[in-house]
Short mmCIF file of C-alpha atoms in Angstrom, two decimals:
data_model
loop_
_atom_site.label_atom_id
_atom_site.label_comp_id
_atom_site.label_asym_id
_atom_site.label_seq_id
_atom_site.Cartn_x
_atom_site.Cartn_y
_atom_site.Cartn_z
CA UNK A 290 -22.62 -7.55 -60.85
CA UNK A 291 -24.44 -7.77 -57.55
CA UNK A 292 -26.21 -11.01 -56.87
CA UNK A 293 -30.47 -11.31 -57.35
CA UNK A 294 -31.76 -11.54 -54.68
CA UNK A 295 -34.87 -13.46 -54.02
CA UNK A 296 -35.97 -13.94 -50.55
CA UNK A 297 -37.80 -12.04 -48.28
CA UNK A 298 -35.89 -8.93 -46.44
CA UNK A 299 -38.07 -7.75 -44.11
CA UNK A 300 -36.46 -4.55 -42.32
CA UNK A 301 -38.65 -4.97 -39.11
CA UNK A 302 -36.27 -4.05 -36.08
CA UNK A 303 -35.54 -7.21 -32.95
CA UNK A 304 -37.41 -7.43 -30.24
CA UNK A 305 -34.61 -5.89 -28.29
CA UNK A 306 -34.63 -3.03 -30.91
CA UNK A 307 -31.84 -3.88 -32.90
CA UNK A 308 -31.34 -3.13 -36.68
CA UNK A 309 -32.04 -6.29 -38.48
CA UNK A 310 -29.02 -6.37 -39.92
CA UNK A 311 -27.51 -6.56 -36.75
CA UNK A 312 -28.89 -9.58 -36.38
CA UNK A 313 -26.98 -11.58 -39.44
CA UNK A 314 -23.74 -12.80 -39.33
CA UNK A 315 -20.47 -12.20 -40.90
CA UNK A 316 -20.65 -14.46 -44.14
CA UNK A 317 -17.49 -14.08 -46.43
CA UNK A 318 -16.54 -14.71 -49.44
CA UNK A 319 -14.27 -17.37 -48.51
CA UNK A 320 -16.79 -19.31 -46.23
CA UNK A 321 -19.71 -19.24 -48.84
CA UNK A 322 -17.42 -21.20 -51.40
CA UNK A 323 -15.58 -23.61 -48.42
CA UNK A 324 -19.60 -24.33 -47.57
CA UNK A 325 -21.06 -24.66 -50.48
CA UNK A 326 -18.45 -26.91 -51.99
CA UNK A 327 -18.46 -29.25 -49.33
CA UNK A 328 -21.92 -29.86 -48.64
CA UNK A 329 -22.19 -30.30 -52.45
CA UNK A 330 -19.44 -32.86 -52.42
CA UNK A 331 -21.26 -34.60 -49.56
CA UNK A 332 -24.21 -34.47 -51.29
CA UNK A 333 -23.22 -36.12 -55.12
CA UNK A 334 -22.18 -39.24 -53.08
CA UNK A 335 -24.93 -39.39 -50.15
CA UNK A 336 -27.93 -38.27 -51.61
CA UNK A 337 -31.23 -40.06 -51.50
CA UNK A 338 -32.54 -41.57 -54.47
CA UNK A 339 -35.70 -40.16 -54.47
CA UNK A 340 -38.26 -39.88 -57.57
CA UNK A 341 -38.63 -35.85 -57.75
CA UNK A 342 -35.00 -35.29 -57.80
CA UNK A 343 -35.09 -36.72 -60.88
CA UNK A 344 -36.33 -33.90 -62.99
CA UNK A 345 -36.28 -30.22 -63.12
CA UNK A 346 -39.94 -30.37 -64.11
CA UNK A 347 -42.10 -27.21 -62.08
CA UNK A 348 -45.31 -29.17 -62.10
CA UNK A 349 -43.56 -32.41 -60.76
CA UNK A 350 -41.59 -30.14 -57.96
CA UNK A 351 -44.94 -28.60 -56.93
CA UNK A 352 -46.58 -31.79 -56.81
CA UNK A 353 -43.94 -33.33 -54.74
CA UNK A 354 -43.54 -29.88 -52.30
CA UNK A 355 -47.65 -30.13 -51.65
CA UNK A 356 -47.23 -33.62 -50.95
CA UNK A 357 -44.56 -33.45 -48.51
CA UNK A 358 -46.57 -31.01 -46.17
CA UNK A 359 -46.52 -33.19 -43.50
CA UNK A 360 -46.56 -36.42 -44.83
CA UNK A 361 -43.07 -38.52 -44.63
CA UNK A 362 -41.42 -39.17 -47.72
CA UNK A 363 -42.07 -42.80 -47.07
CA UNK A 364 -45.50 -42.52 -47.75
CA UNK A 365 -44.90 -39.63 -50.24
CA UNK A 366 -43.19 -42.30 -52.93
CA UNK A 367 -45.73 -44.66 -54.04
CA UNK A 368 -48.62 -41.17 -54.15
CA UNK A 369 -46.16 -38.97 -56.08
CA UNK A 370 -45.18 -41.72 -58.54
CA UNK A 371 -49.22 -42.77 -58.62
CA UNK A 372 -50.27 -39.46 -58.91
CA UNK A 373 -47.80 -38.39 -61.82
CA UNK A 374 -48.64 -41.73 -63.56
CA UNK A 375 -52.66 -40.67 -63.70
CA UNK A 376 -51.57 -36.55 -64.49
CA UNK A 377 -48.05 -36.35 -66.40
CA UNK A 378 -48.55 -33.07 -67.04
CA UNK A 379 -49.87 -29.85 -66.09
CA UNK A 380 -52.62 -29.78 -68.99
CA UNK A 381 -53.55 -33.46 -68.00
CA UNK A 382 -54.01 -32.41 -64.36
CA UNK A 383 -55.86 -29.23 -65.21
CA UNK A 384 -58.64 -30.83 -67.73
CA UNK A 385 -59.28 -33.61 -65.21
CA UNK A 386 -62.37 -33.50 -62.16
CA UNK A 387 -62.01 -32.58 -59.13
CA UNK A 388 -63.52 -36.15 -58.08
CA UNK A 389 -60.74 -37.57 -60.11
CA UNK A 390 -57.83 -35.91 -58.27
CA UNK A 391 -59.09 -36.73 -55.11
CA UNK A 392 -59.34 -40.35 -55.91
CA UNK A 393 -55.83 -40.38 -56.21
CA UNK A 394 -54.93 -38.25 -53.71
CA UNK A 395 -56.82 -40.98 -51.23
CA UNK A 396 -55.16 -42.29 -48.61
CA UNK A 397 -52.74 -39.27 -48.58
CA UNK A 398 -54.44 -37.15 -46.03
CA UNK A 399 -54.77 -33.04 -45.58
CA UNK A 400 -57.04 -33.04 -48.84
CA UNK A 401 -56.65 -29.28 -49.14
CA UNK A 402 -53.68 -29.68 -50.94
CA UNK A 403 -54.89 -31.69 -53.63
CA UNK A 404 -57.63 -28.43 -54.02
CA UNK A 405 -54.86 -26.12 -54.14
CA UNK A 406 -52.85 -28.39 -57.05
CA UNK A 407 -55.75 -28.34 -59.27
CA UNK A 408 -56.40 -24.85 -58.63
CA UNK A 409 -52.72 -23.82 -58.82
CA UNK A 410 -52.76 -25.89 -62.32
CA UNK A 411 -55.66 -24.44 -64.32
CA UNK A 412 -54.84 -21.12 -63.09
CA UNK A 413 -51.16 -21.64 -64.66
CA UNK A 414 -53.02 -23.68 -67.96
CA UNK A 415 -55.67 -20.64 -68.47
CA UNK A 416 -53.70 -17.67 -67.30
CA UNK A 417 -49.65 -18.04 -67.79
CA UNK A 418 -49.32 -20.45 -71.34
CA UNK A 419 -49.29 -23.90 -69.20
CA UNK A 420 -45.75 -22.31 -68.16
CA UNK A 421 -44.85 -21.65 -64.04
CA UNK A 422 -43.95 -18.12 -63.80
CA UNK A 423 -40.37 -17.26 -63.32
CA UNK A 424 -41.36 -14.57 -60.81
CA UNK A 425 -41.59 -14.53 -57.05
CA UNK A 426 -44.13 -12.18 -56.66
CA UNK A 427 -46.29 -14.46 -59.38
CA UNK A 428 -45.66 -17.52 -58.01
CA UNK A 429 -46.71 -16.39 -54.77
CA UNK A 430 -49.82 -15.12 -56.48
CA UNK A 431 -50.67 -18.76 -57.60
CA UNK A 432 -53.27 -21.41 -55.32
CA UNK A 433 -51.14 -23.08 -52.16
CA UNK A 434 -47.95 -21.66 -53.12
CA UNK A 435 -46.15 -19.87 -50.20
CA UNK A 436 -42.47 -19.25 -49.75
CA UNK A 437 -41.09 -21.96 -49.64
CA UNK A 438 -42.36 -23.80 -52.28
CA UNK A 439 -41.87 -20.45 -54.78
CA UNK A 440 -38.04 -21.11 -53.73
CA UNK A 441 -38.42 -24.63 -55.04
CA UNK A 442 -39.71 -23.93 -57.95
CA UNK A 443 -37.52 -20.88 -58.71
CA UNK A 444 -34.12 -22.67 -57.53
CA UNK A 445 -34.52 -26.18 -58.43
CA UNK A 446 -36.38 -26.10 -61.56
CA UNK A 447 -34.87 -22.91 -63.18
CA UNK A 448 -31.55 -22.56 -61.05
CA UNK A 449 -32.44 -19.41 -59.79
CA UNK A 450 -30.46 -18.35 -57.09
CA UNK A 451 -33.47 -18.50 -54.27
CA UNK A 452 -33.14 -19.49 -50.78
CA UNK A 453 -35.38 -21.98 -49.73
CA UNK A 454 -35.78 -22.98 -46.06
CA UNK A 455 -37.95 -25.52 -44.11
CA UNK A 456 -37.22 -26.75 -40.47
CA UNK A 457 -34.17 -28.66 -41.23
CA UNK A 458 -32.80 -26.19 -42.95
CA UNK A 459 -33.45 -24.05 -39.70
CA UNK A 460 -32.05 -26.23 -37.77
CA UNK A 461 -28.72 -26.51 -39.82
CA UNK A 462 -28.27 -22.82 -40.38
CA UNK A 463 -28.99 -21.84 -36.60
CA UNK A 464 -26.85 -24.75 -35.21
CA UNK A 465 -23.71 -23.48 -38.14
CA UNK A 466 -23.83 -19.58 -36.81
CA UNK A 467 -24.83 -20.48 -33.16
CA UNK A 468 -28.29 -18.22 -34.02
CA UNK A 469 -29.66 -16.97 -30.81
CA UNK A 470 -32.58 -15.53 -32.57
CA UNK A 471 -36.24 -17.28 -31.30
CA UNK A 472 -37.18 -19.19 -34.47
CA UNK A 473 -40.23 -19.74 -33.76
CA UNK A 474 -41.13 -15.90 -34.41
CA UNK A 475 -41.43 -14.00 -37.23
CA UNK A 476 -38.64 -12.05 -36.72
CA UNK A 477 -36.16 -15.36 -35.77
CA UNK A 478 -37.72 -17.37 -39.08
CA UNK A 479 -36.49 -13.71 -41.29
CA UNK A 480 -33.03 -13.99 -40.12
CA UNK A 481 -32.83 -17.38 -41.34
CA UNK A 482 -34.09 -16.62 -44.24
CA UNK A 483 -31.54 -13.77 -45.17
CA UNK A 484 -29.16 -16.46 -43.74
CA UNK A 485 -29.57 -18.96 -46.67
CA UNK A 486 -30.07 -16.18 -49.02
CA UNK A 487 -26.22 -14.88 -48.60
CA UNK A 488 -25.63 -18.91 -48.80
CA UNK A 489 -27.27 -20.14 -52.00
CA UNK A 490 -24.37 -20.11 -55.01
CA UNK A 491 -24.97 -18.21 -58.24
CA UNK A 492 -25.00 -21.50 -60.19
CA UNK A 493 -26.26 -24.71 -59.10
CA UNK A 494 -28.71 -23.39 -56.23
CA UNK A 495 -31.56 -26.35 -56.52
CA UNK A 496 -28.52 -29.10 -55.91
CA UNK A 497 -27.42 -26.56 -52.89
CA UNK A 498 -31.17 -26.09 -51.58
CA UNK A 499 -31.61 -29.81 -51.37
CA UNK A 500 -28.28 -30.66 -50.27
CA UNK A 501 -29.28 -28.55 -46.92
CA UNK A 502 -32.33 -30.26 -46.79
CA UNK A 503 -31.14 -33.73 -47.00
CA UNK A 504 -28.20 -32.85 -44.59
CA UNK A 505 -30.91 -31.82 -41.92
CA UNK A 506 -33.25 -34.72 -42.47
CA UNK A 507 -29.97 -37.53 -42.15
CA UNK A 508 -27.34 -35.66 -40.19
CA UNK A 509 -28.17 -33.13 -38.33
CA UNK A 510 -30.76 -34.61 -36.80
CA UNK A 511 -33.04 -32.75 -34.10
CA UNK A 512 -31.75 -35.01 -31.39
CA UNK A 513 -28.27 -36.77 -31.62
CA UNK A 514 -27.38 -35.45 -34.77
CA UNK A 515 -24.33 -37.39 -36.58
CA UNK A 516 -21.80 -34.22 -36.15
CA UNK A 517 -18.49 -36.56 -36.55
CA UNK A 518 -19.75 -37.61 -40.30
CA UNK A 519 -20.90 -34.09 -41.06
CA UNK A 520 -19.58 -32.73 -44.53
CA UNK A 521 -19.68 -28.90 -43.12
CA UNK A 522 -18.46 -29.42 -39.27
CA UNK A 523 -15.82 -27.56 -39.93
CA UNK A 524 -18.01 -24.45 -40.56
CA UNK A 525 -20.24 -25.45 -37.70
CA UNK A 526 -19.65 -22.74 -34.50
CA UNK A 527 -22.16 -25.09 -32.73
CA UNK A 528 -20.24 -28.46 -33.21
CA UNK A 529 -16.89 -26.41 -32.63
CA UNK A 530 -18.45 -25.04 -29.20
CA UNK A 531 -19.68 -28.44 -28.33
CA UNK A 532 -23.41 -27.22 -28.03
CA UNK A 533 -25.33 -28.64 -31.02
CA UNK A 534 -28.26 -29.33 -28.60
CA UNK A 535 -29.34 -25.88 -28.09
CA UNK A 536 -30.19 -25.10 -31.27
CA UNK A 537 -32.24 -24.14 -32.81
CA UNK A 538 -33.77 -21.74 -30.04
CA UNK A 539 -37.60 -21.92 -30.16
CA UNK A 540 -40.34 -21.10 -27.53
CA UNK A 541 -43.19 -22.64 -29.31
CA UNK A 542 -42.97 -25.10 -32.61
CA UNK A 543 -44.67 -24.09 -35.70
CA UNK A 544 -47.59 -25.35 -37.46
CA UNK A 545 -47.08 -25.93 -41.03
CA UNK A 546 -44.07 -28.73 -41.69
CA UNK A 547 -42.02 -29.82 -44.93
CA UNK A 548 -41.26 -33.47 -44.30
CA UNK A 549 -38.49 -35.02 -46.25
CA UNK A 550 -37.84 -36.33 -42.74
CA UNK A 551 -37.40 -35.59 -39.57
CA UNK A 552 -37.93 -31.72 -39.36
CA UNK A 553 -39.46 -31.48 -35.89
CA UNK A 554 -37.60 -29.70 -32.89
#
């Protein structure tokens, strides 16, 4: 049975005027379980401890993906555990004021996001049951939900198989297959995309999701990444070729971040 597939696939052509399949590399079989089984072993023993990994809730993942939009996970800890100690629930979030959300939200920053959480959660109280759709296209309907955090939801909280991909994810995926492709364009950011979508396992694709995350935000760092305690090296053209610092390739960096630390390049 062919895998779902849940990411974008846009069929846009390279700047060079290349088929954008072209542009993907040769992922096997063989590879995808050597990869994924390793950077899952990795991550059972080196994992962070952190408070949202602790549940498979969709309202807590959304609450912790909003608040993580540029804001270090530091600072993240004491507002997420504050924040889901005032609102528990989706219902409890979406009967209370909008003066009462942002009163808790204080001190967080980029206040739009705390307008898009209580939007997002009376939309999902009044119009889907108080239940996160299971949908792509739906969740991407919803208030401040983009691609990203639809992967979240889809992969972590329902083990979907969804790719889900924020900078250090980039920067792990171009610096594995050596990507020449400009990620800071549309076209770069798509390849990557269809990258971790022929990665992410059938089974168990929240643990892998965040697995690539956390290996991006402690290992491979944007500048002197640890490549000698690196659970995947051996998969890694870039650390094989010596030339971890030239990836990712970007002319310009992008606006919006996911900080579960560092993601900048």
């Amino acid at each position: 049975m062919p895998r779902k597939k849940t990411s974008p696939r846009p069929d846009q052509n390279s700047a060079s005027g290349a088929p954008f399949e072209n542009s993907l590399p040769d992922i096997t079989a063989g590879f995808r379980r050597g990869f994924q089984a390793a950077l899952r072993g990795w991550f059972e023993t080196a994992q962070r401890d952190l408070p949202w990994r602790r549940t498979r809730d969709p309202y807590a993942i959304v609450v912790s993906e909003l608040m993580l939009q540029q804001t270090q996970v530091s600072k993240v800890i004491p507002f997420f555990e504050g924040f889901m100690a005032a609102f528990p629930t989706l219902e409890s979030l979406a009967e209370s004021s909008e003066e009462e959300v942002l009163r808790h939200w204080s001190g967080l920053g980029y206040y739009r996001r705390a307008h898009y959480l209580l939007a997002l959660a009376r939309e999902v109280a009044n119009s889907h049951q108080g239940r996160f759709p299971r949908d792509r296209k739906q969740l991407l309907s919803l208030p401040g939900i983009g691609e990203y955090t639809a992967g979240a939801i889809l992969s972590i909280a329902f083990d979907i198989p969804s790719a889900l991909v924020d900078g250090n994810v980039e920067r792990v995926l171009a610096r594995v297959f050596c990507c020449q492709e400009d990620l800071s364009t549309a076209h770069g950011k798509a390849v990557i995309w269809k990258i971790a979508d022929h990665l992410v396992p059938e089974s168990g694709a929240g643990t892998f999701n965040q697995a690539l995350m956390e290996l991006g935000a402690t290992l491979c760092l944007p500048q002197n990444p640890s490549c000698p305690a690196c659970p995947i090296r051996a998969y890694c053209q870039a650390f094989q070729q010596g030339n971890s610092a030239s990836f990712p390739v970007k002319t310009r960096s992008s606006r919006k971040v996911h900080l579960e630390e560092p993601v900048p390049d």
